[in-house]
Every structure is written in structure tokens, then in C-alpha cells.
XYZ file of C-alpha atoms in Angstrom:
503
model
C 44.382 62.949 26.978
C 44.365 59.249 26.051
C 43.435 56.249 28.178
C 47.025 54.984 28.150
C 48.140 58.170 29.917
C 45.716 57.893 32.836
C 47.062 57.394 36.358
C 44.536 55.311 38.267
C 44.425 54.257 41.904
C 42.415 51.366 43.351
C 41.822 51.474 47.117
C 40.246 48.311 48.485
C 41.138 45.923 51.315
C 39.824 42.971 49.298
C 42.719 41.708 47.151
C 40.415 39.765 44.827
C 38.444 42.907 44.015
C 41.699 44.750 43.311
C 42.947 42.006 40.953
C 39.686 41.874 38.975
C 39.563 45.634 38.449
C 43.281 45.825 37.607
C 42.856 43.218 34.866
C 39.843 45.070 33.458
C 41.826 48.302 33.262
C 44.805 46.587 31.643
C 42.534 44.989 29.044
C 41.376 48.529 28.165
C 44.951 49.736 27.650
C 45.446 51.399 31.043
C 48.688 50.293 32.680
C 49.452 53.079 35.160
C 47.416 51.361 37.858
C 48.377 51.766 41.529
C 46.753 49.521 44.117
C 46.374 50.166 47.850
C 44.976 47.788 50.455
C 44.807 50.426 53.178
C 43.748 54.091 53.037
C 46.924 55.306 54.765
C 49.055 53.803 51.998
C 47.206 55.956 49.490
C 47.420 59.054 51.720
C 51.211 58.632 51.836
C 51.462 58.128 48.071
C 49.314 61.137 47.165
C 51.966 63.402 48.719
C 54.162 62.825 45.656
C 51.843 61.301 43.033
C 48.713 62.732 41.400
C 45.916 60.523 40.083
C 43.320 61.060 37.370
C 40.809 58.565 38.752
C 40.264 56.787 42.057
C 38.278 53.580 42.484
C 37.263 53.245 46.130
C 35.455 50.575 48.076
C 32.254 52.055 49.552
C 32.765 51.450 53.279
C 31.289 54.461 55.047
C 30.361 52.541 58.224
C 33.926 51.355 58.900
C 36.205 53.117 61.352
C 38.827 54.015 58.722
C 36.547 54.591 55.765
C 37.431 55.949 52.346
C 34.815 58.666 52.397
C 36.369 60.413 55.418
C 39.813 59.969 53.865
C 38.739 61.682 50.628
C 37.066 64.506 52.551
C 40.318 65.144 54.436
C 42.393 65.097 51.237
C 40.117 67.524 49.394
C 40.042 69.785 52.452
C 43.867 69.801 52.440
C 44.038 70.471 48.654
C 45.825 67.157 48.098
C 43.655 66.061 45.151
C 43.443 67.906 41.837
C 39.962 69.259 40.948
C 40.094 67.000 37.888
C 40.436 63.811 39.944
C 37.396 61.610 39.357
C 36.066 59.536 42.284
C 34.302 56.246 41.609
C 32.839 54.437 44.620
C 32.224 50.704 44.319
C 29.315 49.332 46.325
C 27.906 45.802 46.722
C 24.357 47.146 46.349
C 22.532 50.316 45.470
C 23.097 52.809 48.258
C 21.427 56.049 49.239
C 24.667 57.845 49.961
C 25.387 60.531 47.381
C 28.527 62.667 47.190
C 27.839 65.032 44.319
C 26.933 68.179 46.252
C 29.607 67.831 48.918
C 32.690 68.019 46.710
C 33.069 71.456 45.082
C 34.578 70.302 41.786
C 35.441 66.598 41.876
C 33.201 64.420 39.720
C 31.784 61.330 41.397
C 30.120 58.122 40.341
C 28.732 55.040 42.063
C 29.141 51.622 40.448
C 27.350 48.557 41.781
C 29.200 45.267 42.058
C 29.461 43.114 40.055
C 30.347 45.513 37.238
C 31.777 44.630 33.845
C 34.518 45.856 31.534
C 32.062 47.838 29.409
C 30.993 49.901 32.451
C 34.601 50.638 33.362
C 35.366 51.556 29.752
C 32.464 54.007 29.728
C 33.701 55.699 32.904
C 37.189 56.108 31.452
C 35.917 57.589 28.197
C 33.510 59.970 29.918
C 36.275 61.178 32.193
C 38.659 61.841 29.305
C 35.911 63.644 27.362
C 34.993 65.845 30.333
C 38.571 66.800 31.192
C 39.393 67.514 27.553
C 36.293 69.638 26.912
C 36.576 71.665 30.126
C 40.366 71.775 30.286
C 40.569 75.580 30.397
C 37.928 75.855 33.120
C 39.707 73.264 35.254
C 42.979 75.151 34.815
C 41.358 78.313 36.192
C 39.759 76.325 39.033
C 43.111 74.807 40.038
C 44.495 78.359 40.216
C 41.403 79.429 42.242
C 40.488 81.916 39.500
C 36.822 81.078 39.878
C 35.450 84.081 38.015
C 37.536 83.305 34.922
C 36.438 79.677 35.070
C 32.807 80.769 35.340
C 33.047 83.118 32.347
C 34.688 80.394 30.270
C 31.956 77.855 31.088
C 29.195 80.405 30.410
C 30.591 80.779 26.904
C 30.075 77.036 26.444
C 26.392 77.040 27.409
C 25.206 77.033 23.791
C 27.321 74.025 22.839
C 25.302 70.992 21.791
C 26.710 68.642 24.409
C 25.457 65.139 25.226
C 23.496 64.960 28.479
C 26.505 63.770 30.461
C 28.557 66.846 29.601
C 25.584 69.153 30.126
C 25.257 67.795 33.657
C 28.983 68.195 34.360
C 29.018 71.729 32.971
C 25.951 72.731 34.997
C 27.411 71.277 38.182
C 30.614 73.239 37.670
C 28.668 76.426 36.944
C 26.570 76.085 40.086
C 29.551 75.367 42.316
C 31.504 78.290 40.867
C 28.558 80.626 41.454
C 28.454 79.474 45.072
C 32.198 79.985 45.458
C 31.720 83.547 44.209
C 28.731 84.218 46.479
C 26.300 84.668 43.592
C 23.588 82.581 45.191
C 20.531 84.095 43.508
C 21.986 83.436 40.055
C 22.786 79.862 41.083
C 19.217 79.508 42.325
C 17.777 80.617 38.971
C 19.842 77.939 37.260
C 18.889 75.242 39.770
C 15.129 75.734 40.239
C 14.069 74.362 36.812
C 16.448 71.403 37.227
C 15.183 70.662 40.719
C 11.596 70.704 39.443
C 12.589 67.851 37.150
C 13.616 65.903 40.301
C 17.301 65.878 39.338
C 18.818 64.965 42.666
C 22.162 66.748 42.460
C 20.304 69.933 41.512
C 17.840 69.509 44.386
C 20.661 69.171 46.898
C 22.588 72.062 45.371
C 19.429 74.164 45.694
C 19.267 73.145 49.350
C 22.806 74.469 49.870
C 21.976 77.709 48.062
C 18.848 78.205 50.179
C 20.954 77.562 53.261
C 23.417 80.282 52.244
C 20.502 82.644 51.631
C 19.196 81.712 55.087
C 15.898 80.531 53.643
C 15.857 77.926 56.378
C 12.130 77.161 56.102
C 12.699 75.960 52.530
C 15.649 73.895 53.726
C 13.508 72.260 56.421
C 10.682 71.578 53.953
C 13.128 69.875 51.621
C 14.567 67.684 54.386
C 11.043 66.758 55.508
C 10.171 65.344 52.090
C 9.418 61.592 52.451
C 11.326 60.837 49.236
C 14.459 62.716 50.363
C 14.301 61.099 53.813
C 14.006 57.658 52.224
C 16.730 58.090 49.601
C 19.213 60.202 51.585
C 18.796 59.301 55.275
C 22.431 60.056 56.156
C 22.513 63.547 54.712
C 19.076 64.366 56.133
C 20.345 63.186 59.531
C 23.210 65.614 59.944
C 21.586 68.578 58.220
C 18.461 68.346 60.354
C 20.652 68.340 63.447
C 22.494 71.454 62.267
C 19.337 73.327 61.276
C 17.632 72.466 64.556
C 20.492 74.137 66.428
C 20.444 77.182 64.194
C 16.712 77.651 64.670
C 16.759 77.056 68.441
C 14.849 73.750 68.271
C 17.442 71.458 69.782
C 14.907 68.812 70.791
C 14.577 67.943 67.094
C 18.301 67.149 67.027
C 17.849 64.720 69.917
C 14.921 63.081 68.139
C 17.079 62.619 65.013
C 19.798 60.864 66.973
C 17.420 58.549 68.837
C 15.497 57.614 65.679
C 18.449 56.696 63.456
C 19.461 53.027 63.143
C 22.637 52.718 65.173
C 24.205 49.931 63.110
C 24.049 52.198 60.023
C 25.865 55.127 61.637
C 29.314 55.993 60.331
C 31.989 56.834 62.931
C 31.571 60.549 62.151
C 27.795 60.275 62.585
C 28.344 58.591 65.948
C 30.607 61.447 67.057
C 27.968 63.968 65.965
C 25.259 62.010 67.795
C 27.240 61.936 71.034
C 28.017 65.648 70.792
C 24.347 66.420 70.149
C 23.133 64.483 73.192
C 25.890 65.924 75.352
C 25.117 69.496 74.322
C 21.398 68.914 74.927
C 22.103 67.524 78.444
C 20.529 64.175 77.539
C 22.655 62.299 80.079
C 20.724 59.010 80.107
C 20.381 58.906 76.336
C 24.108 59.608 75.973
C 25.079 56.746 78.249
C 22.597 54.462 76.507
C 24.104 55.336 73.108
C 27.607 54.512 74.335
C 26.453 51.155 75.733
C 24.445 50.138 72.656
C 27.326 51.031 70.325
C 29.753 48.970 72.378
C 27.369 46.006 72.150
C 26.865 46.318 68.394
C 30.627 46.697 67.737
C 31.715 44.152 70.363
C 33.655 42.076 67.794
C 35.723 45.029 66.545
C 38.594 45.892 68.893
C 39.565 49.049 66.983
C 35.996 50.320 67.167
C 35.827 49.505 70.880
C 38.957 51.612 71.435
C 37.420 54.374 69.322
C 34.294 54.382 71.501
C 36.386 54.442 74.692
C 38.282 57.490 73.392
C 35.005 59.209 72.541
C 33.787 58.541 76.075
C 36.977 60.081 77.518
C 36.517 63.229 75.378
C 32.915 63.523 76.516
C 33.769 63.050 80.196
C 36.456 65.722 80.075
C 34.189 68.158 78.258
C 31.525 67.553 80.927
C 34.072 68.297 83.650
C 35.142 71.520 81.918
C 31.527 72.662 81.588
C 30.550 71.642 85.143
C 33.525 71.336 87.499
C 32.123 69.035 90.166
C 34.154 66.398 92.012
C 32.247 63.532 90.362
C 32.734 64.935 86.849
C 36.454 65.481 87.415
C 36.873 61.990 88.892
C 35.044 60.393 85.941
C 37.167 62.388 83.493
C 40.413 61.185 85.092
C 39.327 57.546 85.145
C 38.156 57.596 81.536
C 41.408 59.104 80.287
C 43.504 56.622 82.262
C 41.552 53.824 80.588
C 42.460 54.979 77.060
C 45.938 56.350 77.747
C 47.890 53.689 75.844
C 45.511 53.714 72.879
C 45.437 57.502 72.509
C 49.177 57.932 73.010
C 49.743 55.484 70.162
C 47.060 56.673 67.752
C 46.202 60.268 68.718
C 49.143 61.693 70.708
C 48.277 65.369 70.128
C 44.689 64.938 71.272
C 45.818 62.945 74.299
C 48.185 65.774 75.236
C 45.331 68.278 74.898
C 43.103 66.205 77.172
C 45.938 65.941 79.703
C 46.181 69.743 79.705
C 42.445 69.806 80.412
C 42.962 67.603 83.484
C 45.798 69.854 84.681
C 43.447 72.809 84.328
C 40.722 71.030 86.287
C 43.267 70.240 89.037
C 44.220 73.915 89.230
C 47.750 73.271 87.948
C 47.504 76.311 85.688
C 51.160 77.250 85.203
C 52.120 73.794 83.918
C 48.927 73.614 81.834
C 49.752 76.927 80.138
C 53.235 75.762 79.229
C 51.968 72.481 77.770
C 49.207 74.261 75.840
C 51.659 76.715 74.290
C 53.857 73.783 73.241
C 50.885 72.124 71.534
C 49.979 75.351 69.757
C 53.482 75.620 68.292
C 53.034 72.306 66.463
C 49.816 73.551 64.825
C 46.812 71.501 63.724
C 44.305 71.448 60.871
C 41.604 69.770 62.978
C 39.104 72.497 63.933
C 37.622 70.407 66.773
C 41.048 70.053 68.371
C 41.663 73.795 68.057
C 38.232 74.637 69.501
C 39.004 72.558 72.595
C 42.322 74.394 72.954
C 40.409 77.692 72.740
C 38.269 76.664 75.685
C 41.340 75.646 77.695
C 42.969 79.023 77.051
C 39.706 80.625 78.165
C 39.756 78.643 81.423
C 43.345 79.691 82.015
C 42.504 83.362 81.559
C 44.464 83.679 78.302
C 41.627 85.365 76.434
C 43.596 86.618 73.431
C 45.019 83.142 72.781
C 41.507 81.736 73.197
C 40.217 84.172 70.576
C 43.056 83.278 68.176
C 42.021 79.621 68.387
C 38.362 80.514 67.819
C 39.394 82.501 64.743
C 41.619 79.719 63.371
C 38.913 77.085 63.896
C 36.355 79.321 62.187
C 38.616 79.662 59.151
C 39.168 75.924 58.950
C 35.451 75.141 59.264
C 34.692 77.668 56.546
C 36.968 75.701 54.203
C 35.540 72.280 55.034
C 33.284 70.320 52.741
C 29.612 70.634 53.622
C 29.331 67.165 55.130
C 29.034 65.432 58.500
C 32.539 66.554 59.529
C 31.565 70.155 58.807
C 28.383 69.863 60.867
C 30.231 68.263 63.808
C 32.957 70.933 63.810
C 30.395 73.704 63.362
C 28.309 72.402 66.267
C 31.379 72.118 68.495
C 32.436 75.652 67.558
C 28.960 76.981 68.368
C 28.848 75.215 71.752
C 32.285 76.426 72.860
C 31.660 79.935 71.487
C 28.479 80.175 73.568
C 30.293 78.976 76.695
C 33.148 81.442 76.195
C 30.973 84.419 75.280
C 27.868 83.651 77.308
C 26.151 87.044 77.254
C 24.971 89.042 74.243
C 27.415 91.929 74.667
C 30.552 89.746 74.846
C 29.270 87.638 71.951
C 28.666 90.733 69.837
C 32.180 92.030 70.556
C 33.662 88.653 69.621
C 31.814 88.702 66.289
C 32.985 92.251 65.658
C 36.575 91.233 66.364
C 36.272 88.179 64.108
C 34.905 90.362 61.336
C 37.869 92.721 61.590
C 40.316 89.819 61.291
C 38.544 88.262 58.323
C 38.225 91.657 56.627
C 41.929 92.363 57.112
C 42.785 89.024 55.452
C 40.782 89.995 52.355
C 38.148 87.255 52.795
C 35.253 89.588 52.074
C 32.582 86.946 51.454
C 33.306 85.412 54.849
C 33.431 88.874 56.431
C 29.901 89.604 55.178
C 28.561 86.722 57.267
C 30.579 87.599 60.374
C 29.568 91.264 60.311
C 25.982 90.110 59.860
C 26.305 88.001 62.992
C 27.775 91.003 64.840
C 24.815 93.218 63.949
C 22.356 90.463 64.785
C 24.070 89.930 68.157
C 23.510 93.548 69.107
C 26.398 95.649 67.790
C 24.755 98.961 66.891
C 27.581 100.462 64.881
C 27.431 102.568 61.743
C 31.043 101.603 61.115
C 30.123 97.908 61.071
C 27.168 98.571 58.763
C 29.422 100.542 56.434
C 32.062 97.797 56.519
C 29.347 95.239 55.725
C 28.274 97.156 52.629
C 31.912 97.478 51.576
C 32.465 93.721 51.951
C 29.341 92.946 49.934
C 30.751 95.085 47.130
C 34.316 93.741 47.355
C 33.223 90.095 47.557
C 31.134 90.323 44.406
C 28.103 88.941 46.244
C 25.052 89.805 44.187
C 22.598 88.957 46.954
C 21.955 91.641 49.553
C 20.244 89.322 52.033
C 22.822 89.977 54.726
C 22.328 93.718 54.350
C 18.539 93.878 54.226
C 17.408 91.013 56.431
C 19.927 90.871 59.262
C 17.228 89.962 61.787
C 17.008 86.461 60.332
C 20.733 85.747 60.251
C 21.647 83.265 62.956
C 24.968 82.502 64.555
């Protein structure tokens, strides 16, 4: 691969920034440069055009930010594993992407940058793609074991530090994809001891998969990690607090974080956390403060109003009192035009919720079935539909939605979106299956579906949840051992320490 053959996209609303970077690239002999002033323009283009490198403005706190866009595209398999992501920031930022993307290389450049820095990024990218071409081919085909074996054969190569880092990152992520967490841990521990940040975060993810949650909490409590990575610490502490039954810690995280530095996804997670913890006053206060801070941004104001409508309707579904139902109706009326224009499917789902609350079940069922026929890849939307089916007495359809949402969440990147969807799934699951016996049966049923689809690594976790929830079945234990073998998981944690596996 030569520089002249690279397809490069620049995504930035600032036209001056786009012009400067375009000229730099052209001076380096790169002429296949595509520029986009709005994320949606790029999303439309990527349907038919693949790019080797993306230069993106770092705008995580904006309503339509590039980080969420990239997460959605990777989740939907719209970007090649070889696509390199370079975020451009006005100052050094604590936000780090390395451990959230399975295979995409990332870099942060601080403005103002120069031509030499851009040239270095281009050359490093070409070198990496050329050297690991075979491994990337296997990864694109999802032949992770073959990719791993190929990269292991390259471990004795005398690479420069840059390529060593890239190779090690690929090795670790492949080991995690294959469920070989203990091997990944052996590779990561010496790197983490050297305070290499990507390795430290990768070790955190491995410990999470091994359910060594105390080590995860110790890592997040480190003053250095809290200072350098406040965003990632924020959402992971919320998730861990729920998994360990210490939900008050999640509330503390939300109340302590600086509101003006919250991304839209973080705000959604914060609202869901307070709502689930029944922190009514704190929830209302958060809505009001956010509206004040974003008072000059009409789009953000509409976004907040839609979030309030979702919350009101969820409250009415959980506690069907006259005041909750009245508030839900008023809030949805207030955002009707906005949601119909920007989020028509979600608006239709919320309307079905109101029909259900009014007892208009026959019409609600018909509308819900129509929505289901169109399909969705948003797990939060599907989880809400599951709860509506549950209210309407359509328990098999409710279970199908729970299953679909679980599969989608399992594919998501391990970021704030994943935590929000996972928390929503957990809340609705607990409301639908509120006693231990029904919850255990639901896990058992989920395990059977995942097993039948050949997703043995996922089935190991689900069967573990079933046993932990109270299913005393030799058949389930036998199926668990079979899935451990078929998945290639080398760690027998789920088999030997089921008492510590949490839902």
C-alpha cells in the first residue's frame, strides 16, 4: 500500500480546519480526500465507500458527536477493521478510545498539528496494515483463531515499538474474542505494571470477564485513573455498583460528576441511574440544571425534553398511578412534533405505552406488532417493547425481545452506550421476572436459545446466570461444561465459581 492509494475522510464542521488538513494531505501526495461537514453525510457515504483513515473532530460533549457515530458504525460492521481513527482535539484530553474498539487503531492529535505529524500517521498506518495484512484478512472474515495464530508467529520479529504495541493490542483483543482470558491476562500484567495505559484498561476488561470485580473496583478507585480517565471511570463504576448490589455508589457518581462535561450518552445514563434508584428529587434537579446549562442550544433542549418524556412514561409503566399517567401524557404531547420528525419509531413505541396505560390493549397490541415487523438495532428500544409485550400479557413476544436485546448488547462496544443498554436490560428484566424462580427459568430459556444458535461463549455466561439464579439442573450443568469445551474458553471460572457470577 502506498500513500497515493489511501482513501481518507475528514469529518469536521469547521470548514477552515477541513481546508488546512486537506492541503496538508495533498502536499504529502494523498489526493483521495473526502470531506464532510456533518456526521450524517459521512454515515450516508460509508454505505458505498470504504476509508483507510478517518480524521474526526473531538466533540464528545455535543449532541451529534463523532464518537457516538463511530461506535454505531463499528457496531453495525460498517467500518473495516483496518480503518484508522484519528481524533483531533484543541487540547490534551483524558478521553481514550483504545480499549473500546476491538480492532480499529486510534490516535489523538492536538491542534495545532503540522505536516510532519500527519506524515508520520500516514506512514505508520501503511506500515501496520502492510505488516499485519494476513491477520487483518482473517479478522475481517471473523476467523479470530487463525488471526491469533498468525500474530503469535510474529512475536519474535524485531519490530519498532509502535508495531510491537499494535501487535500486542491485536493479540489481546483476539484472545478476548476467543474467551481465553487467563492467557490475555498473562500477556497484560507485565505491561500494566509498566503503567502502559491501554494495557491497564485491557486488563480491567479481562478482570471484568473473569468476574474479579474487586480488582476492577480497585483499579477504578486509583487516583491517577480517576484523574486521567474520569469519563470511563464514571460509567464503569455505575455498572459495577449495580452488579455488586451497591446502587448508592451509582447515585454518588452521577451527583459528583461535572454536568457541563457530560456527553449526551452520559446524561442518559445518569438519568436512568437516578430513575432506577428512585432518586426523584435528584432526577428532577438534574433535568433542570441541564436545561439551564444548555439553554442556548435548541437541539439540546429538545433532546432533554424527549428524555423527560421517556422517563415519565417509564415511571408510569412501573407505577400506574393517575398522577404518573397524567404526567406521561403531558410530557409526550410536549415533544410530539420533535419526536415525530427526528425519532418516529421511538415516538410510536411511547404512544403504544400510553395506549397500554389507558387500557386500550387491543389497539396497542396491533401497533406493537407493526413496530416489531420493521425491526430495530437499538437494544434500548427493543427492551422497552419487551416490557410493553409483558404488560399486554404477550409473554413469548416479550421474551423474544429480551433475547434480541441481549444479543445486540453482547455485540456492542464496551462503552457508555453498552453500560446504558445493559442497565436498562437489567432493570426491565428484573421487573418482568421479579422472583427468583421466574428469573431462573428465563435464564435457562435464554441459554437454550443462545446454545441453539451456536454462540457457545455467550451460552456459558447465560447458563452460569441460570445456575446462580437457582436452577438446580444436572442437564444445565452438563450443557455448561459442553459450552465451555465448544467455545474454546480456557478459563473454567464459570464452572467452578458460579456463586460469584452476577446477573
